[in-house]
Amino acid sequence: MKNSLLMLLLFPIELLAQAPANDEPCGAVTLAVVSGSACTAPVIYQWQNASFGYSGAVSPSCGNFTNTVSKDVWFKFTATAANASVILSQAYGISHNLAAAFYGSEGCSFLYGDPGCDDDSGPDNYPQLSYFDLIPGQQYFIRVWQTNGAIDTGSARICVVSEPLAPASAVTGINTKFPSAGLDVNGTMKIRGGTPGLNKVLTSDAYGNASWKAVPVASQVSFGAYILPSFSPSIACCSFTKLVFAEAEAAGVTNLTNGTFTAPESALYHFDAAASYAVSIAGTNVSLRIAVLSPANVVVASYETRENNSSVTTERSLTSSVTVRLTAGQKVEVQFYASNTTQINNTGTLGIDRKNRFQGYKIN
């Protein structure tokens, strides 16, 4: 009699503690795929007494899932087309914070793939999973759990529809099952609207309005010029004389007029100069400088190479180089100084020898 009474007392407790039928994948509740986008026949389920997470599948990456805390239940459906959405929603008066994961399968004991996972993309922040590349006839499994493992009971609605829905959180993916941004594109992108064109970029104004803009092409500022071998100017005593480099080394030389370079824009520039000369009086001091002038032709800086007490010679040379930042409109020219009248030595083969030259280019 005591044993019978004890069994009667324990029986309701055992019944109350029984796990739901879909506690494991092989007991998963089958969901029919509803044609269209409306969840017209949802399955209402409960997870009371569900056991801790099933360890035979890859753990989901969302919804605070851990095998020792999260209590999950399982559903399955057979894809009827490439597209489908799994939608969960509130069943009765109490809302629950749920999460769901999606698995491919070769039966209930072999679930594979990196599970798609979501906890708040659907209506009222319930999970919603949308797919566009399912295999018709393939069976898929859905794992659902309460994100707060301390809540051991509750209910919700679940259904599968054939037309994928845009997530309520406005997260859209292209060529990806699991978008992680407002627009998540996996692959190349082509925008036809507006006025696209070669070397244009899509830019935004302060309000987020996009438009196509041409990429500014940096100006190519460079030049090279020399003094013809047939011309050997004489340098008068005791003052700097500008050397006129009138022959372009290549076609298209710009910004150089009568031996003077004018900066077309504020930037960093580099210049090289070389001069060959003859000394007829011993002890002559000579100097070659690259001079920076203001727009009003006032020297504001100079970069000089000197040779003092030169001996008599028919040919000697000086070179000078400088990297300098100029403002638009500033000028650069090459000047030569001698303490006695000196001749620029410009002998050589016409069109080949370029002993006296002035070169430059913009760096940035």
Short mmCIF file of N, CA and C in Angstrom, two decimals, residues 201-348:
data_model
loop_
_atom_site.label_atom_id
_atom_site.label_comp_id
_atom_site.label_asym_id
_atom_site.label_seq_id
_atom_site.Cartn_x
_atom_site.Cartn_y
_atom_site.Cartn_z
N VAL A 201 33.77 58.32 -59.03
CA VAL A 201 33.58 57.65 -57.75
C VAL A 201 32.24 58.10 -57.17
N LEU A 202 31.66 57.22 -56.35
CA LEU A 202 30.39 57.54 -55.70
C LEU A 202 30.69 58.26 -54.39
N THR A 203 30.20 59.49 -54.27
CA THR A 203 30.47 60.30 -53.09
C THR A 203 29.17 60.70 -52.41
N SER A 204 29.28 61.14 -51.18
CA SER A 204 28.10 61.49 -50.39
C SER A 204 28.19 62.94 -49.94
N ASP A 205 27.01 63.60 -49.89
CA ASP A 205 26.99 64.92 -49.29
C ASP A 205 26.74 64.79 -47.79
N ALA A 206 26.54 65.90 -47.10
CA ALA A 206 26.40 65.88 -45.65
C ALA A 206 25.14 65.16 -45.19
N TYR A 207 24.19 64.95 -46.11
CA TYR A 207 22.93 64.31 -45.74
C TYR A 207 22.85 62.86 -46.22
N GLY A 208 23.94 62.33 -46.74
CA GLY A 208 23.96 60.95 -47.19
C GLY A 208 23.49 60.74 -48.61
N ASN A 209 23.21 61.81 -49.35
CA ASN A 209 22.79 61.68 -50.74
C ASN A 209 24.02 61.40 -51.61
N ALA A 210 23.94 60.33 -52.39
CA ALA A 210 25.10 59.90 -53.18
C ALA A 210 25.01 60.41 -54.61
N SER A 211 26.15 60.68 -55.19
CA SER A 211 26.22 61.08 -56.59
C SER A 211 27.59 60.70 -57.14
N TRP A 212 27.65 60.56 -58.46
CA TRP A 212 28.91 60.23 -59.12
C TRP A 212 29.73 61.50 -59.33
N LYS A 213 31.01 61.42 -59.00
CA LYS A 213 31.91 62.55 -59.20
C LYS A 213 33.16 62.08 -59.94
N ALA A 214 33.65 62.93 -60.82
CA ALA A 214 34.89 62.61 -61.51
C ALA A 214 36.06 62.70 -60.54
N VAL A 215 36.99 61.77 -60.65
CA VAL A 215 38.17 61.78 -59.79
C VAL A 215 39.11 62.88 -60.28
N PRO A 216 39.47 63.82 -59.41
CA PRO A 216 40.41 64.86 -59.84
C PRO A 216 41.74 64.23 -60.26
N VAL A 217 42.20 64.58 -61.43
CA VAL A 217 43.47 64.06 -61.92
C VAL A 217 44.58 65.04 -61.56
N ALA A 218 45.54 64.54 -60.80
CA ALA A 218 46.64 65.41 -60.40
C ALA A 218 47.41 65.89 -61.63
N SER A 219 47.71 67.18 -61.64
CA SER A 219 48.43 67.73 -62.79
C SER A 219 49.86 67.20 -62.80
N GLN A 220 50.33 66.87 -64.00
CA GLN A 220 51.68 66.35 -64.16
C GLN A 220 52.61 67.51 -64.51
N VAL A 221 53.25 68.08 -63.50
CA VAL A 221 54.13 69.22 -63.71
C VAL A 221 55.56 68.72 -63.77
N SER A 222 56.17 68.82 -64.94
CA SER A 222 57.58 68.45 -65.09
C SER A 222 58.12 69.16 -66.32
N PHE A 223 59.43 69.39 -66.33
CA PHE A 223 60.03 70.05 -67.48
C PHE A 223 61.52 69.73 -67.52
N GLY A 224 62.09 69.95 -68.66
CA GLY A 224 63.53 69.84 -68.84
C GLY A 224 63.93 70.74 -70.01
N ALA A 225 64.92 71.57 -69.82
CA ALA A 225 65.34 72.48 -70.88
C ALA A 225 66.85 72.66 -70.82
N TYR A 226 67.43 73.07 -71.93
CA TYR A 226 68.89 73.23 -71.97
C TYR A 226 69.26 74.38 -72.90
N ILE A 227 70.54 74.73 -72.87
CA ILE A 227 71.06 75.78 -73.74
C ILE A 227 71.72 75.11 -74.94
N LEU A 228 71.36 75.54 -76.12
CA LEU A 228 71.92 74.94 -77.33
C LEU A 228 73.44 75.06 -77.36
N PRO A 229 74.14 74.02 -77.83
CA PRO A 229 75.61 74.09 -77.92
C PRO A 229 76.10 75.26 -78.77
N SER A 230 75.29 75.74 -79.68
CA SER A 230 75.72 76.85 -80.54
C SER A 230 75.68 78.20 -79.83
N PHE A 231 75.15 78.22 -78.60
CA PHE A 231 75.00 79.48 -77.88
C PHE A 231 75.80 79.42 -76.59
N SER A 232 76.80 80.31 -76.44
CA SER A 232 77.66 80.33 -75.25
C SER A 232 77.63 81.73 -74.66
N PRO A 233 76.67 82.00 -73.78
CA PRO A 233 76.54 83.36 -73.24
C PRO A 233 77.73 83.75 -72.36
N SER A 234 78.01 85.05 -72.33
CA SER A 234 79.07 85.59 -71.49
C SER A 234 78.46 86.10 -70.19
N ILE A 235 79.12 85.80 -69.07
CA ILE A 235 78.65 86.22 -67.76
C ILE A 235 79.48 87.42 -67.31
N ALA A 236 78.81 88.56 -67.13
CA ALA A 236 79.51 89.78 -66.71
C ALA A 236 79.97 89.66 -65.27
N CYS A 237 80.94 90.45 -64.93
CA CYS A 237 81.53 90.40 -63.59
C CYS A 237 80.57 90.83 -62.50
N CYS A 238 80.63 90.05 -61.45
CA CYS A 238 80.23 90.50 -60.12
C CYS A 238 78.73 90.65 -59.89
N SER A 239 77.90 89.96 -60.61
CA SER A 239 76.46 89.93 -60.31
C SER A 239 75.87 88.63 -60.85
N PHE A 240 74.79 88.20 -60.23
CA PHE A 240 74.13 86.98 -60.68
C PHE A 240 73.37 87.27 -61.98
N THR A 241 73.58 86.39 -62.95
CA THR A 241 72.93 86.52 -64.26
C THR A 241 72.06 85.29 -64.51
N LYS A 242 70.83 85.53 -64.92
CA LYS A 242 69.95 84.39 -65.20
C LYS A 242 70.40 83.68 -66.47
N LEU A 243 70.44 82.36 -66.40
CA LEU A 243 70.72 81.56 -67.58
C LEU A 243 69.39 81.23 -68.26
N VAL A 244 69.35 81.45 -69.55
CA VAL A 244 68.10 81.22 -70.29
C VAL A 244 68.17 79.86 -70.97
N PHE A 245 67.38 78.93 -70.45
CA PHE A 245 67.31 77.58 -71.01
C PHE A 245 66.11 77.57 -71.96
N ALA A 246 66.38 77.72 -73.22
CA ALA A 246 65.30 77.96 -74.18
C ALA A 246 64.87 76.72 -74.95
N GLU A 247 65.68 75.66 -74.90
CA GLU A 247 65.38 74.48 -75.70
C GLU A 247 64.79 73.39 -74.81
N ALA A 248 63.58 72.97 -75.14
CA ALA A 248 62.92 71.92 -74.37
C ALA A 248 63.55 70.57 -74.66
N GLU A 249 63.73 69.76 -73.62
CA GLU A 249 64.28 68.42 -73.81
C GLU A 249 63.24 67.47 -74.40
N ALA A 250 61.97 67.78 -74.19
CA ALA A 250 60.89 66.94 -74.74
C ALA A 250 59.71 67.83 -75.05
N ALA A 251 58.85 67.34 -75.93
CA ALA A 251 57.67 68.12 -76.29
C ALA A 251 56.73 68.24 -75.10
N GLY A 252 55.99 69.31 -75.05
CA GLY A 252 54.98 69.47 -74.01
C GLY A 252 55.47 70.12 -72.74
N VAL A 253 56.67 70.70 -72.75
CA VAL A 253 57.17 71.38 -71.56
C VAL A 253 56.28 72.58 -71.25
N THR A 254 55.83 72.64 -70.00
CA THR A 254 54.94 73.73 -69.60
C THR A 254 55.52 74.46 -68.40
N ASN A 255 54.97 75.61 -68.12
CA ASN A 255 55.31 76.40 -66.94
C ASN A 255 56.74 76.92 -66.95
N LEU A 256 57.44 76.84 -68.09
CA LEU A 256 58.79 77.36 -68.19
C LEU A 256 58.82 78.34 -69.37
N THR A 257 59.07 79.61 -69.05
CA THR A 257 59.09 80.65 -70.08
C THR A 257 60.37 81.46 -69.94
N ASN A 258 61.15 81.51 -71.03
CA ASN A 258 62.38 82.30 -71.06
C ASN A 258 63.30 81.94 -69.89
N GLY A 259 63.34 80.65 -69.55
CA GLY A 259 64.23 80.18 -68.50
C GLY A 259 63.68 80.29 -67.09
N THR A 260 62.45 80.79 -66.93
CA THR A 260 61.85 80.95 -65.60
C THR A 260 60.67 80.00 -65.45
N PHE A 261 60.71 79.21 -64.37
CA PHE A 261 59.60 78.30 -64.06
C PHE A 261 58.64 79.01 -63.12
N THR A 262 57.33 78.90 -63.39
CA THR A 262 56.31 79.47 -62.52
C THR A 262 55.45 78.34 -61.97
N ALA A 263 55.36 78.26 -60.63
CA ALA A 263 54.60 77.18 -59.99
C ALA A 263 53.11 77.34 -60.29
N PRO A 264 52.48 76.34 -60.92
CA PRO A 264 51.05 76.45 -61.23
C PRO A 264 50.17 76.21 -60.01
N GLU A 265 50.71 75.58 -58.98
CA GLU A 265 49.93 75.30 -57.77
C GLU A 265 50.88 75.16 -56.59
N SER A 266 50.32 75.29 -55.41
CA SER A 266 51.13 75.14 -54.20
C SER A 266 51.44 73.66 -54.01
N ALA A 267 52.72 73.32 -53.95
CA ALA A 267 53.12 71.92 -53.85
C ALA A 267 54.60 71.84 -53.55
N LEU A 268 55.08 70.61 -53.39
CA LEU A 268 56.50 70.35 -53.19
C LEU A 268 57.13 70.04 -54.55
N TYR A 269 58.24 70.72 -54.87
CA TYR A 269 58.89 70.57 -56.17
C TYR A 269 60.36 70.20 -55.99
N HIS A 270 60.91 69.59 -57.03
CA HIS A 270 62.35 69.29 -57.05
C HIS A 270 62.96 69.89 -58.31
N PHE A 271 64.18 70.47 -58.17
CA PHE A 271 64.86 71.10 -59.30
C PHE A 271 66.32 70.66 -59.34
N ASP A 272 66.84 70.51 -60.57
CA ASP A 272 68.26 70.23 -60.80
C ASP A 272 68.78 71.22 -61.84
N ALA A 273 70.01 71.69 -61.63
CA ALA A 273 70.63 72.60 -62.59
C ALA A 273 72.09 72.23 -62.77
N ALA A 274 72.61 72.44 -63.97
CA ALA A 274 74.02 72.19 -64.26
C ALA A 274 74.51 73.26 -65.22
N ALA A 275 75.75 73.72 -65.00
CA ALA A 275 76.34 74.73 -65.89
C ALA A 275 77.81 74.40 -66.11
N SER A 276 78.25 74.54 -67.35
CA SER A 276 79.65 74.34 -67.72
C SER A 276 80.23 75.70 -68.12
N TYR A 277 81.46 75.98 -67.70
CA TYR A 277 82.01 77.32 -67.94
C TYR A 277 83.52 77.23 -68.15
N ALA A 278 84.07 78.32 -68.70
CA ALA A 278 85.53 78.45 -68.90
C ALA A 278 86.05 79.61 -68.06
N VAL A 279 87.23 79.43 -67.45
CA VAL A 279 87.85 80.46 -66.62
C VAL A 279 89.13 80.94 -67.32
N SER A 280 89.18 82.24 -67.58
CA SER A 280 90.36 82.80 -68.27
C SER A 280 91.28 83.55 -67.33
N ILE A 281 90.81 83.87 -66.11
CA ILE A 281 91.62 84.60 -65.14
C ILE A 281 91.71 83.77 -63.87
N ALA A 282 92.91 83.45 -63.47
CA ALA A 282 93.11 82.65 -62.26
C ALA A 282 92.56 83.37 -61.04
N GLY A 283 92.05 82.59 -60.10
CA GLY A 283 91.51 83.16 -58.86
C GLY A 283 90.07 83.61 -58.97
N THR A 284 89.42 83.30 -60.07
CA THR A 284 88.03 83.71 -60.25
C THR A 284 87.12 82.88 -59.34
N ASN A 285 86.20 83.57 -58.68
CA ASN A 285 85.18 82.89 -57.87
C ASN A 285 83.90 82.75 -58.71
N VAL A 286 83.33 81.55 -58.70
CA VAL A 286 82.10 81.32 -59.47
C VAL A 286 81.05 80.68 -58.57
N SER A 287 79.80 80.86 -58.97
CA SER A 287 78.69 80.32 -58.17
C SER A 287 77.51 80.03 -59.08
N LEU A 288 76.85 78.89 -58.83
CA LEU A 288 75.62 78.53 -59.53
C LEU A 288 74.53 78.39 -58.48
N ARG A 289 73.40 79.08 -58.69
CA ARG A 289 72.35 78.97 -57.69
C ARG A 289 70.98 78.79 -58.35
N ILE A 290 70.13 78.06 -57.62
CA ILE A 290 68.72 77.96 -57.97
C ILE A 290 68.00 78.97 -57.09
N ALA A 291 67.41 79.97 -57.70
CA ALA A 291 66.79 81.07 -56.96
C ALA A 291 65.28 80.96 -56.99
N VAL A 292 64.65 81.16 -55.83
CA VAL A 292 63.19 81.21 -55.73
C VAL A 292 62.78 82.67 -55.65
N LEU A 293 61.87 83.07 -56.53
CA LEU A 293 61.45 84.47 -56.60
C LEU A 293 59.96 84.58 -56.28
N SER A 294 59.61 85.72 -55.72
CA SER A 294 58.20 86.01 -55.50
C SER A 294 57.54 86.33 -56.84
N PRO A 295 56.20 86.38 -56.89
CA PRO A 295 55.55 86.78 -58.14
C PRO A 295 56.01 88.15 -58.64
N ALA A 296 56.55 88.97 -57.72
CA ALA A 296 57.06 90.29 -58.10
C ALA A 296 58.54 90.26 -58.46
N ASN A 297 59.09 89.04 -58.63
CA ASN A 297 60.48 88.84 -59.07
C ASN A 297 61.52 89.25 -58.03
N VAL A 298 61.18 89.13 -56.77
CA VAL A 298 62.13 89.38 -55.68
C VAL A 298 62.63 88.03 -55.18
N VAL A 299 63.98 87.88 -55.08
CA VAL A 299 64.55 86.62 -54.60
C VAL A 299 64.19 86.42 -53.13
N VAL A 300 63.53 85.30 -52.83
CA VAL A 300 63.14 85.01 -51.45
C VAL A 300 63.94 83.85 -50.87
N ALA A 301 64.62 83.08 -51.72
CA ALA A 301 65.47 81.99 -51.25
C ALA A 301 66.40 81.59 -52.39
N SER A 302 67.59 81.10 -52.04
CA SER A 302 68.50 80.63 -53.08
C SER A 302 69.28 79.43 -52.56
N TYR A 303 69.62 78.55 -53.48
CA TYR A 303 70.32 77.31 -53.14
C TYR A 303 71.54 77.25 -54.04
N GLU A 304 72.74 77.46 -53.43
CA GLU A 304 73.93 77.85 -54.18
C GLU A 304 75.04 76.81 -54.06
N THR A 305 75.78 76.63 -55.17
CA THR A 305 77.01 75.84 -55.19
C THR A 305 78.14 76.75 -55.66
N ARG A 306 79.27 76.79 -54.91
CA ARG A 306 80.35 77.73 -55.22
C ARG A 306 81.66 77.00 -55.50
N GLU A 307 82.52 77.73 -56.23
CA GLU A 307 83.92 77.33 -56.35
C GLU A 307 84.76 78.60 -56.32
N ASN A 308 85.61 78.72 -55.32
CA ASN A 308 86.45 79.91 -55.16
C ASN A 308 87.86 79.66 -55.70
N ASN A 309 88.48 80.76 -56.14
CA ASN A 309 89.87 80.73 -56.62
C ASN A 309 90.07 79.69 -57.72
N SER A 310 89.19 79.71 -58.68
CA SER A 310 89.30 78.77 -59.80
C SER A 310 90.57 79.05 -60.60
N SER A 311 91.21 78.00 -61.02
CA SER A 311 92.38 78.15 -61.89
C SER A 311 91.91 78.31 -63.33
N VAL A 312 92.82 78.74 -64.18
CA VAL A 312 92.48 78.92 -65.59
C VAL A 312 92.15 77.56 -66.19
N THR A 313 91.01 77.48 -66.87
CA THR A 313 90.58 76.22 -67.48
C THR A 313 89.63 76.51 -68.63
N THR A 314 89.60 75.61 -69.57
CA THR A 314 88.67 75.78 -70.68
C THR A 314 87.30 75.18 -70.38
N GLU A 315 87.25 74.32 -69.36
CA GLU A 315 85.94 73.74 -69.03
C GLU A 315 85.91 73.24 -67.59
N ARG A 316 84.95 73.72 -66.88
CA ARG A 316 84.68 73.28 -65.51
C ARG A 316 83.16 73.30 -65.34
N SER A 317 82.62 72.57 -64.37
CA SER A 317 81.16 72.54 -64.24
C SER A 317 80.74 72.62 -62.78
N LEU A 318 79.53 73.12 -62.58
CA LEU A 318 78.89 73.17 -61.27
C LEU A 318 77.47 72.61 -61.40
N THR A 319 77.00 71.99 -60.33
CA THR A 319 75.61 71.50 -60.30
C THR A 319 74.95 71.95 -59.01
N SER A 320 73.64 72.04 -59.03
CA SER A 320 72.89 72.41 -57.84
C SER A 320 71.54 71.72 -57.88
N SER A 321 71.05 71.27 -56.72
CA SER A 321 69.75 70.61 -56.63
C SER A 321 69.04 71.09 -55.38
N VAL A 322 67.71 71.07 -55.44
CA VAL A 322 66.94 71.47 -54.27
C VAL A 322 65.54 70.88 -54.36
N THR A 323 65.00 70.54 -53.21
CA THR A 323 63.59 70.18 -53.08
C THR A 323 62.96 71.24 -52.18
N VAL A 324 61.94 71.90 -52.68
CA VAL A 324 61.41 73.06 -51.97
C VAL A 324 59.90 73.14 -52.16
N ARG A 325 59.22 73.63 -51.15
CA ARG A 325 57.77 73.84 -51.26
C ARG A 325 57.51 75.25 -51.76
N LEU A 326 56.73 75.33 -52.84
CA LEU A 326 56.40 76.61 -53.45
C LEU A 326 54.91 76.87 -53.31
N THR A 327 54.56 78.14 -53.27
CA THR A 327 53.16 78.52 -53.37
C THR A 327 52.88 78.90 -54.82
N ALA A 328 51.63 78.76 -55.21
CA ALA A 328 51.26 79.06 -56.59
C ALA A 328 51.69 80.47 -56.96
N GLY A 329 52.33 80.61 -58.11
CA GLY A 329 52.77 81.92 -58.59
C GLY A 329 54.23 82.23 -58.31
N GLN A 330 54.85 81.50 -57.37
CA GLN A 330 56.27 81.72 -57.14
C GLN A 330 57.07 81.23 -58.35
N LYS A 331 58.28 81.78 -58.52
CA LYS A 331 59.09 81.49 -59.70
C LYS A 331 60.43 80.89 -59.28
N VAL A 332 61.01 80.13 -60.21
CA VAL A 332 62.33 79.53 -59.98
C VAL A 332 63.15 79.73 -61.24
N GLU A 333 64.41 80.17 -61.06
CA GLU A 333 65.31 80.30 -62.19
C GLU A 333 66.73 79.96 -61.76
N VAL A 334 67.59 79.72 -62.74
CA VAL A 334 69.00 79.38 -62.48
C VAL A 334 69.84 80.61 -62.79
N GLN A 335 70.72 80.96 -61.84
CA GLN A 335 71.56 82.15 -62.00
C GLN A 335 73.03 81.78 -61.81
N PHE A 336 73.89 82.50 -62.55
CA PHE A 336 75.34 82.22 -62.50
C PHE A 336 76.07 83.50 -62.10
N TYR A 337 77.10 83.35 -61.24
CA TYR A 337 77.90 84.49 -60.77
C TYR A 337 79.37 84.20 -61.04
N ALA A 338 80.11 85.25 -61.39
CA ALA A 338 81.58 85.15 -61.55
C ALA A 338 82.22 86.46 -61.12
N SER A 339 83.35 86.35 -60.44
CA SER A 339 84.05 87.56 -59.98
C SER A 339 84.87 88.21 -61.10
N ASN A 340 84.99 87.53 -62.21
CA ASN A 340 85.58 88.08 -63.43
C ASN A 340 84.69 87.63 -64.60
N THR A 341 84.77 88.36 -65.68
CA THR A 341 83.96 87.97 -66.84
C THR A 341 84.29 86.53 -67.22
N THR A 342 83.23 85.74 -67.36
CA THR A 342 83.39 84.30 -67.59
C THR A 342 82.47 83.87 -68.73
N GLN A 343 82.90 82.86 -69.45
CA GLN A 343 82.12 82.37 -70.58
C GLN A 343 81.48 81.03 -70.22
N ILE A 344 80.18 80.91 -70.51
CA ILE A 344 79.53 79.60 -70.40
C ILE A 344 80.08 78.72 -71.51
N ASN A 345 80.63 77.58 -71.14
CA ASN A 345 81.20 76.65 -72.12
C ASN A 345 80.08 75.75 -72.64
N ASN A 346 79.77 75.92 -73.88
CA ASN A 346 78.64 75.18 -74.42
C ASN A 346 79.01 74.46 -75.71
N THR A 347 80.29 74.07 -75.80
CA THR A 347 80.71 73.35 -77.00
C THR A 347 80.12 71.95 -76.98
N GLY A 348 79.95 71.37 -78.11
CA GLY A 348 79.43 70.01 -78.19
C GLY A 348 78.63 69.81 -79.46
#
